PDB file of N, CA and C in Angstrom:
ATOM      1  N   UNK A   1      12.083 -46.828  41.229  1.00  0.00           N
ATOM      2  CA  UNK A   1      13.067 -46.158  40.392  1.00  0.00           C
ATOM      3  C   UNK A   1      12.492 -45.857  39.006  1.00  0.00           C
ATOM      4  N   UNK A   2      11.897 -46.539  38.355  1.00  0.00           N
ATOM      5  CA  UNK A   2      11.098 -46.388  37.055  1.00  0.00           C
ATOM      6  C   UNK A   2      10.028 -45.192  36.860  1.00  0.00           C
ATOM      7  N   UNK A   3       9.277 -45.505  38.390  1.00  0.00           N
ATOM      8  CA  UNK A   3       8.078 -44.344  38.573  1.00  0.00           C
ATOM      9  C   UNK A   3       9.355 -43.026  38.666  1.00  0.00           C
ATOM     10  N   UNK A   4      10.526 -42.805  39.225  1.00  0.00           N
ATOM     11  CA  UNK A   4      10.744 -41.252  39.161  1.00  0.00           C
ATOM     12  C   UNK A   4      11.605 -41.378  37.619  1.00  0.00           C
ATOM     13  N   UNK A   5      11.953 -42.288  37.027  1.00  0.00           N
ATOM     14  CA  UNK A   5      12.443 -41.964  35.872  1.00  0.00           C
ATOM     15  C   UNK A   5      11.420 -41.570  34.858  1.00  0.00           C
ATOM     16  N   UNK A   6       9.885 -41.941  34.914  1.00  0.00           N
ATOM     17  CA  UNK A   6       8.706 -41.708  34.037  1.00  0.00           C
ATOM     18  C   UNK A   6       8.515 -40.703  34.427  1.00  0.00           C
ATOM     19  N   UNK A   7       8.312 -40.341  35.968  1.00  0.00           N
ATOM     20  CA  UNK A   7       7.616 -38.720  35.954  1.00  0.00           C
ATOM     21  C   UNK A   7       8.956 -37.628  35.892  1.00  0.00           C
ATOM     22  N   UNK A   8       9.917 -38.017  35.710  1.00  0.00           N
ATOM     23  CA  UNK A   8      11.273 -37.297  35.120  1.00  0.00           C
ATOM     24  C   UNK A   8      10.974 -36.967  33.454  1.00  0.00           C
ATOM     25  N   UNK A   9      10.668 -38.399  33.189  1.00  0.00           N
ATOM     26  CA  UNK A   9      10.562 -38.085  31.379  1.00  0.00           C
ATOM     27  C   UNK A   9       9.277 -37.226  31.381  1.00  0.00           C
ATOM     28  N   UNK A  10       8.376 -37.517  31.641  1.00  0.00           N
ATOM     29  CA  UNK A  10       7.048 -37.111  31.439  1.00  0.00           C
ATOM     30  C   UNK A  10       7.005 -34.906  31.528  1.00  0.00           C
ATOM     31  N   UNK A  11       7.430 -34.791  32.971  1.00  0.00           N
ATOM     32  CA  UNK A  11       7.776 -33.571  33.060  1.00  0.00           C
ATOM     33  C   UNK A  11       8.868 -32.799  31.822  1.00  0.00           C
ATOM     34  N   UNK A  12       9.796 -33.189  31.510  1.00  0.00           N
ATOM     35  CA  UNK A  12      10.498 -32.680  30.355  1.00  0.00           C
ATOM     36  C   UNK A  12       9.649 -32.481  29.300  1.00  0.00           C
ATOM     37  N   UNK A  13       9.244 -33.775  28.970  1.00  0.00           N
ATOM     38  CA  UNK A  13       7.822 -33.426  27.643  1.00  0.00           C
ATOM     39  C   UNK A  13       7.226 -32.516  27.990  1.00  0.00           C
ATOM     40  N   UNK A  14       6.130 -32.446  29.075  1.00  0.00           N
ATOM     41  CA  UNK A  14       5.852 -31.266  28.789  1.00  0.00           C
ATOM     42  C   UNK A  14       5.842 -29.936  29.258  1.00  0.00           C
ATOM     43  N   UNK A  15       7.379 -29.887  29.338  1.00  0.00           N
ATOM     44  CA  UNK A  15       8.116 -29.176  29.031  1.00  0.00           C
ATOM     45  C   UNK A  15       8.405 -28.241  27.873  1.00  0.00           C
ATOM     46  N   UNK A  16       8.871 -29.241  27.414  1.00  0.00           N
ATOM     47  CA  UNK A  16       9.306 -29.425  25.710  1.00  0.00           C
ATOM     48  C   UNK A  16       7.930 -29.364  24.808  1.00  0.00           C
ATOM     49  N   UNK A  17       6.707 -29.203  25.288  1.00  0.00           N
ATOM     50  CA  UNK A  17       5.763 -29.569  24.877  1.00  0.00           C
ATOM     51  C   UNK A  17       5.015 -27.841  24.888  1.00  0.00           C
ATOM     52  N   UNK A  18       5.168 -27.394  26.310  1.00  0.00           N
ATOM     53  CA  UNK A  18       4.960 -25.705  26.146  1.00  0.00           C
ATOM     54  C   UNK A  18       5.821 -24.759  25.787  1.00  0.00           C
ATOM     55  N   UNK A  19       7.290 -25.149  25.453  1.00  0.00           N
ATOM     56  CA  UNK A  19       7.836 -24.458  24.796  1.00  0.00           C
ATOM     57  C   UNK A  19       7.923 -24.265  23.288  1.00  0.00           C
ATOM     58  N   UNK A  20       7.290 -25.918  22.739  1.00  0.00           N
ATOM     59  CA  UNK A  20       6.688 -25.656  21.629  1.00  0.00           C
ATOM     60  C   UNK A  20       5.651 -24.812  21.283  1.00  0.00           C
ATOM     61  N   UNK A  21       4.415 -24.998  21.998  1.00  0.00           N
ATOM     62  CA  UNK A  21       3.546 -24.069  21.609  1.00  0.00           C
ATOM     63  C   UNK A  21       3.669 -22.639  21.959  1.00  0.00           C
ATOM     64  N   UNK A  22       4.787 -22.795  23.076  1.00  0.00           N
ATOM     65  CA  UNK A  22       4.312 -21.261  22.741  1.00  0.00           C
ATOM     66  C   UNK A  22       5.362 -21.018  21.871  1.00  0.00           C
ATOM     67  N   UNK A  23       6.552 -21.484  21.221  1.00  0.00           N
ATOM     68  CA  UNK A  23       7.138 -20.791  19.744  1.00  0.00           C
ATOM     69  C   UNK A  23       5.692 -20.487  18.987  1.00  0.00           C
ATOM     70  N   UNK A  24       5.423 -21.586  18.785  1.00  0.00           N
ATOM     71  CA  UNK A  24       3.791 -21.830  17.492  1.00  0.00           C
ATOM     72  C   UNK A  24       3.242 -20.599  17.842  1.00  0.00           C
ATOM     73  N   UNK A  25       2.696 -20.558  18.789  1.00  0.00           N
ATOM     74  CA  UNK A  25       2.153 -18.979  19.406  1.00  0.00           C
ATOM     75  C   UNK A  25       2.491 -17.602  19.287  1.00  0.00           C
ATOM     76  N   UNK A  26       4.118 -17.836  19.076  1.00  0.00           N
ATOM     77  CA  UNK A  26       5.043 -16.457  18.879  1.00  0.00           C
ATOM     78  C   UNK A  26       5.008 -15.908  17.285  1.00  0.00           C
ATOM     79  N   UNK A  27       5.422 -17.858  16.517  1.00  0.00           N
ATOM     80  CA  UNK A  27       5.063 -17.779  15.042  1.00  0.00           C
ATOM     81  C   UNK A  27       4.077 -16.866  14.518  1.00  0.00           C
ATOM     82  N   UNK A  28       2.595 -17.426  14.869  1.00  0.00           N
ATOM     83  CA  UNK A  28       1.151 -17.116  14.632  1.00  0.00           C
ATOM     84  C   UNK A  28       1.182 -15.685  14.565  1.00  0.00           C
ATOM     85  N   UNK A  29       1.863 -15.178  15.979  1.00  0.00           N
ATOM     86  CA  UNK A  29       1.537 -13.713  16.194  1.00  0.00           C
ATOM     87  C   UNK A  29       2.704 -13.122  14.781  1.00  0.00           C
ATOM     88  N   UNK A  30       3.781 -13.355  14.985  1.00  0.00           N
ATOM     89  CA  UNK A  30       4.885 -12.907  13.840  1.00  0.00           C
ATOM     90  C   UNK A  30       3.699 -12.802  12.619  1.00  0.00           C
ATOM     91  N   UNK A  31       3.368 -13.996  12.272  1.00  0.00           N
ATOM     92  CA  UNK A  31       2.616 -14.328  10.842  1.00  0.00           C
ATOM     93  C   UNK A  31       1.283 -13.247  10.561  1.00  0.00           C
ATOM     94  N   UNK A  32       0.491 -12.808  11.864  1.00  0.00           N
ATOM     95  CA  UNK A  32      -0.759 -11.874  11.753  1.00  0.00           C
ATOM     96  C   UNK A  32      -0.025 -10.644  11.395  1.00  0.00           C
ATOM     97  N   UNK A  33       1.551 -10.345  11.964  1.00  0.00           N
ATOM     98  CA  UNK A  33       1.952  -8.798  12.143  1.00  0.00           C
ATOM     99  C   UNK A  33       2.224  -8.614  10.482  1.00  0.00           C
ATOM    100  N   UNK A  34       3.042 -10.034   9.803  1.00  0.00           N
ATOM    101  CA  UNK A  34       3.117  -9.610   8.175  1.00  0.00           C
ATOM    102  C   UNK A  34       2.121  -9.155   7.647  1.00  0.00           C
ATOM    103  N   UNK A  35       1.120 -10.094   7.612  1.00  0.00           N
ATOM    104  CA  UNK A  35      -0.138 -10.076   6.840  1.00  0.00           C
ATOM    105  C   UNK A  35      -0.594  -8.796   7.056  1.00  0.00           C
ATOM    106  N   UNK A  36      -0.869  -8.217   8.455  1.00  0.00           N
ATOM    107  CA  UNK A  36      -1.177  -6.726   8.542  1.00  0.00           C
ATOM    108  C   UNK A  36      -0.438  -5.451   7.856  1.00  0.00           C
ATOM    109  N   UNK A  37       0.802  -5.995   7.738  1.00  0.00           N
ATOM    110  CA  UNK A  37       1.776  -5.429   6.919  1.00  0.00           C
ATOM    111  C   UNK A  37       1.616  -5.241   5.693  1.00  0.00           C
ATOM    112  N   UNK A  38       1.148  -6.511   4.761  1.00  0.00           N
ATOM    113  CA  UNK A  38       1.223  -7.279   3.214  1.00  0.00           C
ATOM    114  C   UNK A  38       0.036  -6.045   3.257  1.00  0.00           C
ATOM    115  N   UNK A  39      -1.208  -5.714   3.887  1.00  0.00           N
ATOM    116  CA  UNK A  39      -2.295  -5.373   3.834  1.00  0.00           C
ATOM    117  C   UNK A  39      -2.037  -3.931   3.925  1.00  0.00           C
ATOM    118  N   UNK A  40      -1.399  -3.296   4.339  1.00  0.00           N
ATOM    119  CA  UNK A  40      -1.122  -2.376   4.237  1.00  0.00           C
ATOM    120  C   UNK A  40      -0.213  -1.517   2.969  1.00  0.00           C
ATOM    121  N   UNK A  41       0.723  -2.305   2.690  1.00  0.00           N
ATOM    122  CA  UNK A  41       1.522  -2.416   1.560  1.00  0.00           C
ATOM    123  C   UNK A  41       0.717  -2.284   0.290  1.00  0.00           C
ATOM    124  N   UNK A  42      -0.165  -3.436  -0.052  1.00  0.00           N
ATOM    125  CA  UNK A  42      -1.039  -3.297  -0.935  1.00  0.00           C
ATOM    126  C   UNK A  42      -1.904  -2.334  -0.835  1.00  0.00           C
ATOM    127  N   UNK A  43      -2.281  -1.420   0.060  1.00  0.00           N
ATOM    128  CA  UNK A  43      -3.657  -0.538   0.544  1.00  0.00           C
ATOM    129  C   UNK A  43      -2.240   0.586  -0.598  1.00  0.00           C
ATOM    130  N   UNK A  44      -0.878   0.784  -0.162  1.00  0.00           N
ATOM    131  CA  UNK A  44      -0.718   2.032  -0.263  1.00  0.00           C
ATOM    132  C   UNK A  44      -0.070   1.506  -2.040  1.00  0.00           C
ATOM    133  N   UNK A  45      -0.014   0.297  -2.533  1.00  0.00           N
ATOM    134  CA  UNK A  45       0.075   0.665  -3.939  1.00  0.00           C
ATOM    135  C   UNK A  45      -0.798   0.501  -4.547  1.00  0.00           C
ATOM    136  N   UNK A  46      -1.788   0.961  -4.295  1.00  0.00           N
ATOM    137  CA  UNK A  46      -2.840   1.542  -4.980  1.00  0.00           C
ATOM    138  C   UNK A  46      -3.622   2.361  -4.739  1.00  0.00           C
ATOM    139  N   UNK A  47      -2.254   3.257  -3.372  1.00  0.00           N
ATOM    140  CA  UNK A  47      -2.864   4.271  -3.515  1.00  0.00           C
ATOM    141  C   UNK A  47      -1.405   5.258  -4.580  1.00  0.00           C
ATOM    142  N   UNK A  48      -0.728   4.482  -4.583  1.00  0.00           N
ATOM    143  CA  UNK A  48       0.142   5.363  -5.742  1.00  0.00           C
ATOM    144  C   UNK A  48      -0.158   4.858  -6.889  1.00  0.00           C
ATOM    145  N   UNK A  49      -0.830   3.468  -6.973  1.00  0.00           N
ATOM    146  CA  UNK A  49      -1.647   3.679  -8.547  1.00  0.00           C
ATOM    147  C   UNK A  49      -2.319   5.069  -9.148  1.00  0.00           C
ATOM    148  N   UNK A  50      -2.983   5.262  -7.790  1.00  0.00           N
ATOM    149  CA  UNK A  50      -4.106   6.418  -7.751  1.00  0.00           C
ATOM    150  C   UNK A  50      -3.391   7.544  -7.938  1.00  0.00           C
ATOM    151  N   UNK A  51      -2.445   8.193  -7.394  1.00  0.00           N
ATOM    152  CA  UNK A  51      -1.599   8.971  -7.648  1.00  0.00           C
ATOM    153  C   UNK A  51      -0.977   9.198  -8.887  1.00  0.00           C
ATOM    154  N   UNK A  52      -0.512   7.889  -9.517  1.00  0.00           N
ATOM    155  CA  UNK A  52       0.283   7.492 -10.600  1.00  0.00           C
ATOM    156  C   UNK A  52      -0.649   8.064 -11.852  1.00  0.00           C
ATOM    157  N   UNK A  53      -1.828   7.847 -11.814  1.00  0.00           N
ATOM    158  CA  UNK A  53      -3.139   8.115 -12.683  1.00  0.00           C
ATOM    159  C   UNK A  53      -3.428   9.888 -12.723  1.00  0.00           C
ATOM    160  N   UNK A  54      -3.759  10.456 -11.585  1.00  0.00           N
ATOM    161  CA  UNK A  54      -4.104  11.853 -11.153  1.00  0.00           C
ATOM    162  C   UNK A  54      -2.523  12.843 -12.242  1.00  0.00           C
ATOM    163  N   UNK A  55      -1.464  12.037 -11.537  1.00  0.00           N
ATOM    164  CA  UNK A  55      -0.618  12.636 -12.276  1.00  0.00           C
ATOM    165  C   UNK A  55      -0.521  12.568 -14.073  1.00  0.00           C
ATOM    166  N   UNK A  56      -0.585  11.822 -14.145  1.00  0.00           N
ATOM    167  CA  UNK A  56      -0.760  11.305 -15.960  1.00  0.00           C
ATOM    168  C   UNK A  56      -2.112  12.450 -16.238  1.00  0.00           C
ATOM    169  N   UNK A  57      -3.137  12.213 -15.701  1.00  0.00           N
ATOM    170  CA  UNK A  57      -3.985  12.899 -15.915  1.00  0.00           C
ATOM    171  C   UNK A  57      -4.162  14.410 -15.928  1.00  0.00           C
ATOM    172  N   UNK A  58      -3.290  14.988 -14.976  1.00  0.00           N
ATOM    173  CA  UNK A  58      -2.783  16.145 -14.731  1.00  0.00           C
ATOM    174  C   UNK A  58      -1.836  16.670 -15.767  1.00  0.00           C
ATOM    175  N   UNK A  59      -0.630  15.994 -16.488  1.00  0.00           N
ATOM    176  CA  UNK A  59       0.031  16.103 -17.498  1.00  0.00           C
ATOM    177  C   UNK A  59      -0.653  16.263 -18.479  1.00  0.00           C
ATOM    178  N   UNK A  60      -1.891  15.455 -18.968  1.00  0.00           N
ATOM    179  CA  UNK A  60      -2.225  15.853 -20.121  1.00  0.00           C
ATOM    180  C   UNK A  60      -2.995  16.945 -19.831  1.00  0.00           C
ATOM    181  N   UNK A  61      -3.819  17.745 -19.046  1.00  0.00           N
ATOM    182  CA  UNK A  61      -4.301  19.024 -18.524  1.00  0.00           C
ATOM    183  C   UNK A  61      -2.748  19.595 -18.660  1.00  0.00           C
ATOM    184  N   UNK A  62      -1.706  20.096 -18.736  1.00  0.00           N
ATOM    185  CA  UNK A  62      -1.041  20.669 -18.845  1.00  0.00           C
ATOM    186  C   UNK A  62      -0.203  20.879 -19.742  1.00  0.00           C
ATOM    187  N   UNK A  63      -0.750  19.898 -20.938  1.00  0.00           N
ATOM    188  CA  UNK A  63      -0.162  19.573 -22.158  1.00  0.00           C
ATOM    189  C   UNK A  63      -1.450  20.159 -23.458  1.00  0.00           C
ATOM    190  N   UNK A  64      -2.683  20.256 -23.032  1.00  0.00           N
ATOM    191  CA  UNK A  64      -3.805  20.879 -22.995  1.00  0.00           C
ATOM    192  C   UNK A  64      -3.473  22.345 -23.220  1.00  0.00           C
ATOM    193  N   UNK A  65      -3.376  23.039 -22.160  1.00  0.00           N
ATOM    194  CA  UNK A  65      -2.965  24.001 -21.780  1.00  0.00           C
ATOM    195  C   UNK A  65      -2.140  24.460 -22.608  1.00  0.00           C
ATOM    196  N   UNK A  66      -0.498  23.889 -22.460  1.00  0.00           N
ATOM    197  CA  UNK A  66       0.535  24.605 -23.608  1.00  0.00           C
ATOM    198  C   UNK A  66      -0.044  24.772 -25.028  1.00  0.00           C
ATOM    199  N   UNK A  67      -1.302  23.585 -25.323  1.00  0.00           N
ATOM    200  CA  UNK A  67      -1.436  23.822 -26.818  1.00  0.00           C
ATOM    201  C   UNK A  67      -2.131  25.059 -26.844  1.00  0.00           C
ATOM    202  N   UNK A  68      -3.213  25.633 -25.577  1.00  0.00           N
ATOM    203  CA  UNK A  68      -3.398  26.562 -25.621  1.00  0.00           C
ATOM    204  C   UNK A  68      -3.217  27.852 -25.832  1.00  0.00           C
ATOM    205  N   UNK A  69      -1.869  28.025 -24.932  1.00  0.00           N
ATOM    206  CA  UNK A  69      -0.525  28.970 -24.753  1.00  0.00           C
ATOM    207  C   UNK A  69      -0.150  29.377 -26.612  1.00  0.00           C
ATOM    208  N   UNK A  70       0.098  28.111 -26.510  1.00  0.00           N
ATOM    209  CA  UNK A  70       0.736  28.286 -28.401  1.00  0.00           C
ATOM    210  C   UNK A  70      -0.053  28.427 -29.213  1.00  0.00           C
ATOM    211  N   UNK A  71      -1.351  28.028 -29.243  1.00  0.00           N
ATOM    212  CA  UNK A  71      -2.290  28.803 -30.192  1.00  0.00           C
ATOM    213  C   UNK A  71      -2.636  30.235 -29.524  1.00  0.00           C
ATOM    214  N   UNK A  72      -2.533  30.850 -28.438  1.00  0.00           N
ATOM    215  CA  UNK A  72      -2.544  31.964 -28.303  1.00  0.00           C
ATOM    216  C   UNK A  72      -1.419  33.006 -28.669  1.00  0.00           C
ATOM    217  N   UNK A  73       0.193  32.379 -28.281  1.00  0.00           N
ATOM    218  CA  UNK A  73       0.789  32.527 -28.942  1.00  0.00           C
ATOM    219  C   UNK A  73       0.847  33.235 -30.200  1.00  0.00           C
ATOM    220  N   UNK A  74       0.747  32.277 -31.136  1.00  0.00           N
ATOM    221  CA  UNK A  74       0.226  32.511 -32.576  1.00  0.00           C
ATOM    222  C   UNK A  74      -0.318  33.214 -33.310  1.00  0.00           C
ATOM    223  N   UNK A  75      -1.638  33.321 -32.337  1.00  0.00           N
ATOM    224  CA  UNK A  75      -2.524  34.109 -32.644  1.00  0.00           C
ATOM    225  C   UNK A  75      -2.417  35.632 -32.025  1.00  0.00           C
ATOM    226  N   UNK A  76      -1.644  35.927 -31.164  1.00  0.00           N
ATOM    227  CA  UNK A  76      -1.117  37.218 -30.790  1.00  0.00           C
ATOM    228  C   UNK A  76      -2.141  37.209 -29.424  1.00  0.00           C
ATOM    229  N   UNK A  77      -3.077  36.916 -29.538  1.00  0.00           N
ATOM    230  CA  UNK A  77      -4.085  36.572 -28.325  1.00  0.00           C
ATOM    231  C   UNK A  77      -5.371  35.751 -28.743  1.00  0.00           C
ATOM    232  N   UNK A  78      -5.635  35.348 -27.394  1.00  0.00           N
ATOM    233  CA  UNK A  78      -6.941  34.434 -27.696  1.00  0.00           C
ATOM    234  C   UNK A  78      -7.987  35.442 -26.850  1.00  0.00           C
ATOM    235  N   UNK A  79      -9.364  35.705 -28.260  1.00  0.00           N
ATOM    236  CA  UNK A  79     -10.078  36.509 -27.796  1.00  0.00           C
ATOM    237  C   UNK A  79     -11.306  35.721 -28.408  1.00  0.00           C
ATOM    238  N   UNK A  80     -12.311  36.076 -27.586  1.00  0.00           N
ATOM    239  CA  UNK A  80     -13.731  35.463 -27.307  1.00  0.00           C
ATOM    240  C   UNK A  80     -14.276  35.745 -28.098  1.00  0.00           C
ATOM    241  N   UNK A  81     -15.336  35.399 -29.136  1.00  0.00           N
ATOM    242  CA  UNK A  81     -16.205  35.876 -30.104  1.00  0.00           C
ATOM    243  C   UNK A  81     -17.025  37.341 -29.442  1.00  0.00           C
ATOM    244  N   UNK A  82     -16.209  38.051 -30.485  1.00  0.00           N
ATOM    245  CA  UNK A  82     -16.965  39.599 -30.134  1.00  0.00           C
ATOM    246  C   UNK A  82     -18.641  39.217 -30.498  1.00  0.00           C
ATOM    247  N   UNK A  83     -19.176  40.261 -29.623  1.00  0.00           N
ATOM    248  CA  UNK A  83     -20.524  40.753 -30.607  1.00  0.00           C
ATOM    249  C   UNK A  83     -20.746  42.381 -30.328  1.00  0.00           C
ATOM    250  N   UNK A  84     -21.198  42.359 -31.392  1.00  0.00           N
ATOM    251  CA  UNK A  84     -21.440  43.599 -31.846  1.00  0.00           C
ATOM    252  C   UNK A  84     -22.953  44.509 -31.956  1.00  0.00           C
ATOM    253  N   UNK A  85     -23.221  45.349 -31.279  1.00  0.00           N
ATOM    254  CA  UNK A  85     -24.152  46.033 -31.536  1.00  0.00           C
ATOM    255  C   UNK A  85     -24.862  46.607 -32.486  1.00  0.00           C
ATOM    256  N   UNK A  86     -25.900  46.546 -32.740  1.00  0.00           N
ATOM    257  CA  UNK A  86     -26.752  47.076 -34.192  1.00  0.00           C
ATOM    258  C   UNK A  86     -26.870  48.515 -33.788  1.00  0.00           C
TER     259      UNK A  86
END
């Protein structure tokens, strides 16, 4: 009676023993899919850093420009140093 009550307990363990690991197993995989995630996440804010920059950079090229506009403006036109023939 003891021997089927031990290999009664024994079987439940491990039981209880592969249903643990494989949660742990399910965990692990969950835990690689974030990280691939986190890794990705970070890949794309910096790629809108990069963006974030191009644009700033682009603004002042276009802030450039208007001063251009308005000193042409001003000046009725912007014209190139003539030269002149002897």
């Amino acid at each position: 009676m003891k021997t089927v009550k031990t290999n009664a307990f024994l079987k439940a363990a491990q039981s209880n023993s592969d249903r643990i690991k494989s949660q742990i197993e399910y965990k692990k995989q969950q835990m690689e899919q974030l990280n691939t995630e986190i890794e990705q996440l970070e890949s794309q804010g910096t790629q809108i850093e990069t963006l974030e920059q191009q644009q700033e950079n682009l603004m002042q090229q276009v802030g450039q420009n208007d001063s251009n506009l308005d000193f042409e403006d001003a000046t009725g036109s912007f014209m190139p140093t003539q030269q002149y023939d002897n």
